[in-house]
XYZ file of C-alpha atoms in Angstrom:
681
model
C 102.323 -52.558 3.517
C 100.284 -55.694 2.669
C 98.145 -54.939 5.689
C 96.833 -51.684 4.147
C 94.196 -53.481 2.100
C 92.567 -55.172 5.122
C 92.583 -51.757 6.764
C 90.535 -50.397 3.836
C 88.238 -53.413 4.100
C 87.822 -52.594 7.779
C 86.941 -49.027 6.958
C 84.458 -50.327 4.388
C 82.865 -52.490 6.992
C 82.620 -49.501 9.359
C 80.717 -47.364 6.885
C 78.608 -50.360 5.745
C 77.203 -50.627 9.263
C 75.569 -47.218 8.790
C 74.700 -47.756 5.123
C 76.711 -44.624 4.182
C 78.499 -43.818 0.976
C 79.958 -40.442 2.039
C 83.612 -41.626 2.011
C 85.090 -42.568 -1.338
C 87.431 -45.491 -0.292
C 90.118 -46.814 -2.641
C 88.860 -49.669 -4.732
C 89.084 -51.275 -8.189
C 86.133 -50.879 -10.604
C 85.834 -53.432 -13.442
C 84.584 -51.874 -16.674
C 83.851 -53.566 -19.991
C 81.285 -54.286 -22.616
C 78.850 -57.191 -22.420
C 80.541 -60.495 -23.126
C 84.026 -58.955 -22.905
C 84.936 -61.490 -20.202
C 84.462 -59.352 -17.036
C 82.869 -62.059 -15.016
C 85.469 -64.593 -16.034
C 88.217 -62.293 -14.937
C 86.647 -61.797 -11.511
C 85.953 -65.506 -11.046
C 89.603 -66.206 -11.933
C 90.698 -63.782 -9.260
C 88.422 -65.444 -6.690
C 89.184 -68.966 -7.917
C 85.576 -70.080 -7.757
C 82.354 -69.869 -9.889
C 80.183 -67.405 -8.044
C 78.775 -64.828 -10.496
C 75.476 -65.139 -12.435
C 75.707 -65.881 -16.106
C 73.332 -65.614 -19.032
C 72.457 -63.573 -22.113
C 71.888 -59.812 -22.157
C 72.449 -57.795 -18.938
C 73.353 -60.123 -16.086
C 75.124 -57.664 -13.793
C 72.332 -55.159 -13.091
C 73.615 -53.861 -9.750
C 77.147 -52.926 -8.692
C 78.760 -55.868 -6.867
C 81.342 -54.680 -4.311
C 83.517 -57.773 -3.887
C 85.970 -57.789 -0.994
C 88.536 -60.546 -1.134
C 90.095 -61.384 2.170
C 93.115 -63.654 2.351
C 93.072 -65.962 5.398
C 95.583 -68.524 6.493
C 94.344 -72.085 6.743
C 94.726 -72.096 10.472
C 93.286 -68.657 11.081
C 91.109 -68.600 14.212
C 88.671 -66.088 12.642
C 87.196 -68.888 10.581
C 86.246 -70.710 13.685
C 84.659 -67.604 15.095
C 82.655 -67.148 11.930
C 81.417 -70.694 12.026
C 83.402 -72.176 9.174
C 85.565 -75.240 9.301
C 89.283 -75.319 8.751
C 90.337 -75.341 5.124
C 87.098 -73.971 3.804
C 86.309 -70.867 1.738
C 83.229 -68.902 2.559
C 81.336 -65.724 1.858
C 79.141 -63.211 3.640
C 76.646 -60.680 2.345
C 76.037 -57.355 4.018
C 72.282 -57.614 3.580
C 72.074 -61.089 5.178
C 74.014 -59.940 8.269
C 76.052 -62.749 9.799
C 74.814 -65.623 7.597
C 77.727 -67.672 6.200
C 77.708 -69.132 2.711
C 80.046 -72.091 2.063
C 78.293 -73.156 -1.137
C 79.270 -70.861 -3.948
C 76.184 -71.933 -6.039
C 74.133 -70.583 -3.180
C 76.120 -67.300 -3.313
C 75.354 -67.040 -7.060
C 71.657 -67.640 -6.398
C 71.587 -65.011 -3.610
C 73.186 -62.391 -6.010
C 70.403 -63.149 -8.525
C 67.672 -62.990 -5.902
C 68.958 -59.738 -4.422
C 69.320 -58.224 -7.918
C 65.702 -59.011 -8.797
C 64.468 -57.771 -5.403
C 65.753 -54.284 -6.104
C 65.993 -54.070 -9.891
C 62.994 -56.141 -10.764
C 62.654 -58.665 -13.621
C 62.549 -56.285 -16.555
C 66.301 -56.178 -17.076
C 66.487 -52.717 -15.458
C 69.477 -51.626 -13.456
C 69.946 -50.027 -10.010
C 72.856 -48.087 -8.468
C 72.284 -49.681 -5.068
C 75.282 -52.054 -4.604
C 75.392 -55.595 -3.312
C 78.253 -56.126 -0.784
C 79.911 -59.532 -0.816
C 82.970 -60.542 1.204
C 84.933 -63.670 0.218
C 87.340 -65.294 2.740
C 89.814 -67.697 1.176
C 93.407 -68.780 1.527
C 93.605 -68.749 -2.275
C 92.972 -65.011 -2.876
C 94.959 -61.823 -2.412
C 93.486 -58.882 -0.488
C 91.469 -56.856 -3.041
C 88.338 -54.708 -3.187
C 86.657 -54.956 -6.619
C 83.488 -53.456 -7.962
C 81.792 -55.359 -10.785
C 79.756 -52.952 -12.868
C 77.098 -53.697 -15.562
C 78.483 -54.316 -18.979
C 78.407 -51.456 -21.577
C 75.711 -51.959 -24.115
C 74.521 -49.935 -27.106
C 71.155 -51.431 -28.293
C 68.340 -52.451 -25.914
C 67.320 -56.011 -26.312
C 64.091 -57.661 -25.230
C 62.604 -56.041 -22.158
C 65.528 -53.799 -21.583
C 64.626 -50.032 -21.141
C 65.138 -47.831 -24.205
C 67.668 -45.653 -22.350
C 69.652 -48.609 -21.037
C 72.865 -47.311 -22.594
C 72.599 -43.915 -20.765
C 71.621 -45.632 -17.475
C 74.648 -47.958 -17.582
C 77.005 -45.149 -18.688
C 75.855 -42.893 -15.827
C 76.248 -45.725 -13.335
C 79.776 -46.491 -14.518
C 80.858 -42.852 -14.489
C 79.453 -42.513 -10.954
C 81.907 -45.125 -9.708
C 85.022 -44.470 -11.772
C 84.812 -40.685 -11.277
C 85.991 -41.396 -7.724
C 89.598 -40.193 -7.711
C 90.418 -43.008 -5.299
C 89.225 -45.661 -7.732
C 91.544 -47.754 -9.994
C 89.813 -48.570 -13.343
C 90.221 -52.071 -14.631
C 89.255 -51.738 -18.311
C 88.464 -55.136 -19.764
C 88.628 -55.601 -23.586
C 88.440 -58.722 -25.741
C 91.580 -59.452 -27.840
C 89.442 -60.428 -30.888
C 88.169 -56.844 -31.113
C 89.945 -53.680 -32.276
C 91.577 -52.013 -29.317
C 91.079 -48.602 -30.890
C 87.373 -49.064 -30.595
C 87.383 -50.258 -26.957
C 84.441 -48.802 -25.092
C 86.026 -49.598 -21.747
C 89.151 -47.601 -22.531
C 87.090 -44.792 -23.993
C 84.894 -44.337 -20.925
C 87.973 -44.666 -18.645
C 89.756 -41.907 -20.611
C 86.839 -39.524 -19.957
C 87.588 -39.444 -16.241
C 91.273 -40.410 -16.320
C 92.668 -38.711 -19.462
C 96.281 -39.276 -18.344
C 95.709 -42.963 -17.620
C 97.272 -42.661 -14.150
C 94.724 -44.973 -12.591
C 93.728 -47.175 -15.496
C 94.904 -50.776 -15.955
C 93.923 -52.558 -19.211
C 93.114 -56.285 -19.308
C 92.967 -58.106 -22.675
C 90.841 -61.187 -22.522
C 90.213 -64.151 -24.948
C 93.760 -64.289 -26.246
C 93.041 -67.844 -27.462
C 90.131 -66.682 -29.649
C 92.118 -64.409 -32.070
C 91.907 -65.076 -35.764
C 94.447 -67.625 -37.145
C 97.606 -65.940 -38.182
C 97.252 -63.033 -35.794
C 98.497 -62.406 -32.273
C 98.256 -59.780 -29.574
C 102.041 -59.080 -29.294
C 101.721 -55.400 -30.249
C 98.772 -54.920 -27.932
C 100.476 -56.630 -24.971
C 103.633 -54.614 -25.536
C 101.581 -51.398 -25.307
C 102.305 -50.316 -28.909
C 98.589 -49.947 -29.834
C 97.094 -48.291 -26.786
C 99.577 -47.113 -24.212
C 98.324 -47.375 -20.620
C 100.489 -46.115 -17.791
C 99.495 -48.746 -15.223
C 100.126 -51.485 -17.685
C 98.259 -53.964 -19.920
C 97.802 -57.666 -18.952
C 96.530 -60.473 -21.123
C 94.431 -63.383 -19.783
C 92.764 -66.496 -21.191
C 89.145 -67.078 -20.090
C 87.149 -70.245 -19.849
C 84.899 -70.708 -22.868
C 81.163 -71.306 -22.570
C 81.801 -74.960 -23.332
C 84.314 -75.148 -20.462
C 81.763 -73.600 -18.171
C 79.062 -75.999 -19.285
C 81.468 -78.928 -18.795
C 82.149 -77.688 -15.241
C 85.790 -76.951 -15.904
C 87.224 -75.613 -12.633
C 88.953 -72.257 -12.412
C 92.081 -73.969 -11.082
C 92.219 -76.091 -14.255
C 91.559 -72.994 -16.424
C 94.450 -71.151 -14.818
C 96.784 -74.093 -15.480
C 95.731 -74.226 -19.112
C 96.131 -70.395 -19.351
C 99.767 -70.725 -18.189
C 100.420 -73.403 -20.769
C 98.886 -71.326 -23.559
C 100.960 -68.242 -22.648
C 104.155 -70.252 -22.516
C 103.469 -71.649 -25.953
C 102.082 -68.565 -27.723
C 103.840 -65.717 -25.928
C 106.896 -67.188 -24.103
C 108.681 -63.873 -23.717
C 105.636 -62.273 -22.073
C 104.282 -65.270 -20.141
C 105.629 -64.096 -16.764
C 103.991 -60.673 -17.222
C 100.514 -61.906 -18.165
C 97.933 -64.320 -16.850
C 95.470 -64.367 -14.015
C 97.966 -64.916 -11.208
C 100.132 -61.974 -12.401
C 96.964 -59.887 -12.715
C 95.948 -60.672 -9.107
C 99.479 -59.707 -7.790
C 99.538 -56.525 -9.902
C 96.127 -55.465 -8.673
C 97.183 -56.141 -5.078
C 100.345 -54.091 -5.450
C 98.564 -51.220 -7.266
C 95.808 -51.088 -4.686
C 98.249 -50.993 -1.824
C 100.242 -48.172 -3.314
C 97.037 -46.384 -4.199
C 95.738 -46.768 -0.678
C 99.009 -45.377 0.728
C 98.674 -42.310 -1.512
C 95.006 -41.775 -0.617
C 95.281 -42.120 3.115
C 96.287 -38.494 3.953
C 93.334 -37.052 2.059
C 91.094 -39.802 3.451
C 92.105 -38.866 7.012
C 91.316 -35.211 6.420
C 87.990 -36.072 4.889
C 86.997 -38.257 7.845
C 88.004 -35.550 10.365
C 85.977 -32.877 8.512
C 82.932 -35.152 8.365
C 83.258 -35.997 12.003
C 83.170 -32.276 12.901
C 80.152 -31.715 10.644
C 78.197 -34.592 12.182
C 79.110 -33.516 15.678
C 77.677 -30.088 14.911
C 74.605 -31.705 13.329
C 74.038 -33.927 16.338
C 74.390 -30.899 18.653
C 71.719 -29.077 16.617
C 69.306 -31.969 17.187
C 69.791 -31.497 20.935
C 69.539 -33.916 23.820
C 66.279 -35.463 25.026
C 64.321 -33.041 27.114
C 64.579 -33.544 30.851
C 63.369 -30.269 32.451
C 60.404 -29.333 30.302
C 59.677 -25.993 32.062
C 63.219 -24.768 31.722
C 63.480 -25.921 28.126
C 60.216 -24.185 27.100
C 61.232 -20.946 28.813
C 64.666 -21.065 27.226
C 63.280 -21.615 23.741
C 60.684 -18.830 24.136
C 63.252 -16.423 25.393
C 65.705 -17.256 22.641
C 63.089 -16.748 19.959
C 61.920 -13.427 21.337
C 65.533 -12.244 21.646
C 66.437 -13.309 18.091
C 63.239 -11.655 16.786
C 64.161 -8.364 18.454
C 67.825 -8.643 17.358
C 66.740 -9.147 13.724
C 64.802 -5.931 13.906
C 67.720 -4.135 15.545
C 70.294 -5.579 13.120
C 72.281 -7.463 15.830
C 71.101 -11.011 14.888
C 73.720 -13.747 14.893
C 72.711 -14.857 11.430
C 72.847 -11.918 9.005
C 71.089 -12.378 5.691
C 73.336 -11.592 2.707
C 70.996 -12.318 -0.185
C 68.389 -9.659 0.587
C 67.390 -7.025 3.114
C 65.705 -8.386 6.171
C 64.279 -7.236 9.446
C 65.038 -3.675 10.546
C 66.996 -2.950 7.408
C 63.943 -3.715 5.208
C 61.700 -1.592 7.488
C 64.107 1.262 7.049
C 64.056 0.736 3.325
C 60.244 0.754 3.333
C 60.160 4.048 5.285
C 62.703 5.985 3.303
C 62.786 4.378 -0.118
C 59.402 2.800 -0.819
C 57.164 5.149 1.191
C 59.266 8.205 0.621
C 59.504 7.786 -3.153
C 55.860 6.993 -3.412
C 54.886 10.210 -1.652
C 57.291 12.203 -3.819
C 55.677 10.726 -6.857
C 52.322 12.065 -5.877
C 51.598 15.130 -8.042
C 50.287 17.998 -5.875
C 47.853 18.907 -8.712
C 47.204 15.355 -9.894
C 43.604 14.833 -10.834
C 42.785 18.588 -10.937
C 42.053 20.221 -14.220
C 41.790 23.904 -14.882
C 38.017 23.561 -15.334
C 37.798 21.871 -11.822
C 39.621 24.738 -10.228
C 37.521 27.345 -12.084
C 34.314 25.513 -11.196
C 35.306 25.397 -7.519
C 36.104 29.163 -7.556
C 32.630 29.908 -9.038
C 30.755 27.586 -6.699
C 32.483 29.299 -3.734
C 31.321 32.812 -4.803
C 27.603 32.011 -4.755
C 25.194 34.437 -6.632
C 27.594 37.393 -6.432
C 30.519 37.924 -8.681
C 33.743 38.036 -6.572
C 36.476 40.582 -6.733
C 39.005 38.181 -5.125
C 39.663 34.442 -5.123
C 37.596 32.973 -2.383
C 39.500 31.034 0.331
C 36.740 28.351 0.431
C 37.666 27.121 -2.994
C 41.347 26.767 -1.957
C 40.416 24.838 1.180
C 38.037 22.591 -0.763
C 40.645 21.762 -3.357
C 43.601 21.334 -1.082
C 41.731 18.872 1.105
C 40.927 16.746 -1.914
C 44.676 16.607 -2.712
C 45.826 15.938 0.872
C 43.375 13.090 1.065
C 45.402 11.273 -1.636
C 48.232 10.810 0.869
C 46.184 8.389 2.982
C 46.434 5.402 0.649
C 50.245 5.276 0.381
C 50.499 5.841 4.170
C 48.248 2.814 4.866
C 50.185 0.772 2.354
C 53.391 1.678 4.282
C 51.818 0.122 7.405
C 50.873 -2.997 5.428
C 54.440 -3.488 4.092
C 55.917 -3.119 7.567
C 53.380 -5.641 8.947
C 54.354 -8.056 6.228
C 58.065 -7.703 7.021
C 57.336 -8.263 10.736
C 55.575 -11.491 9.649
C 58.552 -12.532 7.534
C 60.891 -12.103 10.494
C 59.105 -14.965 12.178
C 60.116 -17.392 9.415
C 63.606 -15.969 9.361
C 64.097 -16.645 13.020
C 62.709 -20.177 12.651
C 65.018 -21.078 9.758
C 68.268 -19.522 10.848
C 68.370 -18.356 14.348
C 66.504 -20.926 16.442
C 66.957 -24.309 14.772
C 66.007 -26.055 17.992
C 62.390 -25.169 17.198
C 62.539 -27.625 14.319
C 62.669 -30.377 16.945
C 59.251 -29.311 18.390
C 56.870 -28.591 15.497
C 53.879 -27.956 17.817
C 55.858 -25.350 19.796
C 56.951 -23.780 16.579
C 53.369 -23.549 15.359
C 52.226 -22.139 18.645
C 54.966 -19.472 18.634
C 54.096 -18.454 15.116
C 50.396 -18.213 16.000
C 51.049 -16.064 19.108
C 53.320 -13.613 17.240
C 50.935 -13.515 14.218
C 48.010 -12.787 16.477
C 49.993 -10.002 18.232
C 50.766 -8.431 14.869
C 47.197 -8.857 13.780
C 45.947 -7.010 16.816
C 48.321 -4.138 16.344
C 47.526 -3.678 12.654
C 44.112 -1.977 12.989
C 45.420 0.244 15.844
C 48.344 1.402 13.633
C 46.064 1.905 10.651
C 43.735 4.034 12.771
C 46.589 6.181 13.942
C 47.834 6.768 10.382
C 44.307 7.501 9.287
C 44.085 10.013 12.087
C 47.323 11.713 10.992
C 45.758 12.416 7.599
C 42.401 13.402 9.206
C 44.297 15.843 11.406
C 45.759 17.549 8.404
C 42.282 17.695 6.813
C 40.634 19.025 9.984
C 42.345 22.360 9.860
C 43.985 24.036 6.920
C 46.523 26.270 8.601
C 47.039 29.170 6.158
C 49.098 30.872 8.928
C 51.719 28.199 8.694
C 55.149 29.938 8.525
C 56.191 28.130 5.351
C 52.851 28.726 3.731
C 52.754 32.457 4.768
C 56.145 32.989 3.130
C 54.932 31.339 -0.053
C 51.791 33.564 -0.070
C 53.929 36.666 0.380
C 56.120 35.830 -2.583
C 53.001 35.009 -4.637
C 51.206 38.275 -3.786
C 54.326 40.220 -4.826
C 54.426 38.360 -8.101
C 50.720 39.073 -8.758
C 51.084 42.728 -7.917
C 54.115 43.015 -10.218
C 52.179 41.311 -13.005
C 49.234 43.741 -12.571
C 51.563 46.786 -12.733
C 53.131 45.465 -15.872
C 49.695 45.102 -17.493
C 48.752 48.597 -16.639
C 51.909 49.934 -18.147
C 51.128 48.168 -21.393
C 47.737 49.949 -21.816
C 47.640 52.957 -24.316
C 48.128 56.271 -22.537
C 45.029 57.747 -24.339
C 42.691 55.247 -22.673
C 41.805 56.136 -19.091
C 42.608 53.355 -16.559
C 39.054 53.141 -15.277
C 37.575 52.859 -18.783
C 40.166 50.306 -19.771
C 39.253 48.289 -16.711
C 35.568 48.655 -17.476
C 36.106 47.609 -21.063
C 38.034 44.595 -19.901
C 35.351 43.598 -17.453
C 32.629 44.059 -20.151
C 34.594 41.761 -22.452
C 34.947 39.169 -19.708
C 31.205 39.331 -18.992
C 30.466 38.823 -22.678
C 32.902 35.907 -22.818
C 32.284 34.164 -19.491
C 30.073 36.271 -17.278
C 26.994 35.485 -19.295
C 25.988 31.813 -19.473
C 25.356 32.287 -23.199
C 29.085 32.757 -23.655
C 29.469 29.084 -22.783
C 27.602 28.098 -26.031
C 29.410 27.459 -29.228
C 29.049 29.829 -32.085
C 25.838 29.130 -34.043
C 24.180 27.310 -31.105
C 20.804 28.372 -29.783
C 19.800 28.405 -26.238
C 17.777 25.386 -25.125
C 14.061 25.716 -25.966
C 14.663 28.724 -28.360
C 15.001 26.977 -31.646
C 12.817 27.701 -34.678
C 9.118 26.879 -34.111
C 9.642 26.659 -30.367
C 6.948 28.250 -28.253
C 9.648 29.431 -25.897
C 11.875 30.956 -28.546
C 13.509 34.000 -27.104
C 12.734 32.880 -23.580
C 15.619 31.956 -21.304
C 15.287 28.630 -19.359
C 16.677 29.511 -15.960
C 16.762 25.802 -14.846
C 19.458 24.935 -17.319
C 22.856 24.426 -15.845
C 25.712 25.411 -18.144
C 28.202 22.556 -18.916
C 31.819 23.689 -19.047
C 33.457 23.230 -22.405
C 37.003 23.588 -23.640
C 37.671 27.249 -24.390
C 40.221 29.945 -23.973
C 40.318 31.425 -20.521
C 40.329 35.069 -19.833
C 43.293 36.713 -18.250
C 41.574 36.977 -14.909
C 40.540 33.355 -14.990
C 44.102 32.328 -15.849
C 45.370 34.471 -12.984
C 42.834 33.018 -10.491
C 43.643 29.504 -11.515
C 47.425 30.092 -11.176
C 46.930 31.580 -7.757
C 44.962 28.470 -6.567
C 47.402 26.050 -8.186
C 50.326 27.725 -6.471
C 48.628 27.801 -3.110
C 47.590 24.151 -3.425
C 51.061 23.051 -4.380
C 52.706 25.041 -1.581
C 50.388 23.769 1.140
C 50.440 20.192 -0.226
C 54.214 20.048 0.004
C 53.990 21.178 3.634
C 51.504 18.470 4.482
C 53.412 15.811 2.527
C 56.519 16.624 4.521
C 54.571 16.237 7.763
C 53.076 12.906 6.632
C 56.440 11.574 5.436
C 57.852 12.285 8.903
C 54.934 11.295 11.147
C 53.767 8.074 9.476
C 57.087 6.111 10.099
C 57.144 7.377 13.693
C 53.580 6.237 14.236
C 54.360 2.825 12.702
C 57.394 2.389 14.851
C 55.572 3.312 18.069
C 52.279 1.557 17.528
C 53.501 -1.568 15.712
C 57.233 -2.294 15.696
C 58.279 -1.091 19.146
C 55.094 -2.336 20.770
C 55.638 -5.851 19.427
C 59.305 -5.765 20.461
C 58.473 -4.690 24.019
C 55.553 -7.041 24.551
C 56.687 -10.137 22.591
C 58.457 -11.926 25.464
C 55.576 -11.405 27.887
C 52.973 -12.352 25.281
C 54.725 -15.629 24.489
C 55.216 -16.532 28.135
C 51.644 -15.591 29.001
C 50.168 -17.664 26.142
C 52.470 -20.708 26.199
C 54.192 -21.117 29.584
C 51.453 -23.214 31.136
C 51.867 -26.599 32.824
C 49.024 -28.102 30.859
C 50.749 -27.360 27.541
C 54.281 -28.571 28.303
C 53.912 -32.131 27.132
C 52.111 -31.210 23.969
C 54.362 -28.288 22.993
C 57.638 -30.220 23.683
C 56.686 -33.276 21.640
C 59.445 -33.899 19.099
C 58.716 -34.446 15.451
C 58.394 -38.124 14.371
C 61.564 -38.212 12.413
C 63.724 -36.226 14.881
C 64.652 -39.271 17.001
C 65.501 -41.230 13.861
C 67.701 -38.441 12.539
C 69.431 -38.046 15.886
C 70.153 -41.802 15.906
C 71.461 -41.755 12.359
C 73.760 -38.805 13.109
C 75.035 -40.499 16.250
C 75.724 -43.721 14.377
C 77.514 -41.890 11.611
C 79.589 -39.880 14.110
C 80.505 -43.139 15.863
C 81.439 -44.752 12.524
C 83.627 -41.759 11.629
C 85.320 -41.948 15.016
C 86.037 -45.609 14.581
C 87.456 -44.881 11.124
C 89.701 -42.227 12.605
C 90.969 -44.762 15.152
C 91.639 -47.235 12.348
C 93.757 -44.707 10.517
C 95.528 -43.797 13.761
C 96.439 -47.481 14.159
C 98.077 -47.405 10.770
C 100.360 -44.614 11.903
C 101.219 -46.489 15.105
C 102.151 -49.651 13.205
C 104.185 -47.574 10.682
C 102.165 -48.896 7.750
C 101.688 -45.371 6.452
């Protein structure tokens, strides 16, 4: 099972080649506050001084440190250019360059950190990948994270605490990550920031290992026995104490090997009963064992994740398509597919059905029967007509002679005015359908024919052709709808069956009303005199223009002192004013209103039926039937092939990235398959 860690390192190398972080591989993340001894712990595990040191934030980018154990006579060292017995390192960003001087490795870490993060003590989440080959290390993958801080110092950003916290949580939230929480022994374990942040993502402590540093710096008379025994803060993966090199030791160039020897002597003297379960060497073996078991547990899910991603990238690569060989066939295929999908979207048989909102033919149906239908029904047959308007129209239609009956001219004049109001919503219906036909273009481009994204110029040309076709059909359709209303206005058919029935019922009601009025007259009054008296009263009230004047008003030009007093000015036009109508006026107005309403409803029904039919014939169906031929006629030309089938600038790059990622995932799948064959899993 020891070989599992090199397998994970191999997987890491596979994904590093494509610069991808889509697979969360098992690893160990080192978390701790500044100056808690994180760097010393890592250097003890490596056995060499290789990490930058200083005050404030030194680790400002995640350092993914892969430790690879090699035998002294391993031939791979010769292949990599190193001599037998040497330790060496390799950075991902420097490709195949080999570093045998660990001071040079430290300097390269500092340079690479400043290159990305700058000199202002800011941090970056872009990791540095470093691989160390040595016969003195165990196979491990460690991630050194910036130290937790609370107060910005010097040039540090004001939100440095939040930045570091987010960066740490990003790494330790990975369920395949073991958390190495580093805490100094000379601080209170109950206030450990490392354990606190680890508990946020791992409340049960199933993947947290605590490391207590600086055991030799505790106050005199105190020890860490209770802490090391797990009595203060219990951690399921265990708690290991280590002794770091002091700053004086580092300044004096004390080697890590000597520090580990002195650490062992200190543990034997201070904690003899716990010496074999603490120290740097025990920590390295424990981390190696935990990582191996953790990798074994994570491999089934990892295999599933790799297979799913491989299928997704295969589909993505297919959507990008292969390089064009036969331009004519490709262009004709894309035009035909777009035209087919456009028509299918209208018919409701498209492959990609919109679920968030109505689209295509469904929206057109909604416009016809909901939007347009309800708008017409909301139009009041008598809207905009007052009683005075109707009465004025009746009088104007009679000319100089008083009429015995309601003149038909007044009805025709008024009903045309009302029917004309149906034209605006009808034209608006055409506009809405035209807008939806325009939206279908974008729908087909986004969902149905993704291949068009490869060829932006072809996409633009198709959009222009379809838009132009719709634009040409719009005035034709508007003209037809306008004519539908004009047809209704051209001839008011009072012999329409529905209208004749309504007139018959209305005449019966009027006759019945007249008979009832006659019955109510006193029997002593002759019918003819009663009628004459009624007519005389009406003439006094409305027949004479003076009846239009308010009480106490004088006729124009007849006031006191006027030379024309008592003379009627025949050029004056009476202005209607609010007053009580006579019974005959009321009856005439009611007759006209009922006739207008009856005929208006007939016309509205006709318009509500004929406008959608006209829109479908002159706009929707015409575009459907002629779209294919229009696209072919405008675009299928030899002189346009090269220009239309020019791929977007980033398409080739995206195709290459998808192909590289797919290849990496396939290699990773092969690596996992090898694990099964060798019975490591």
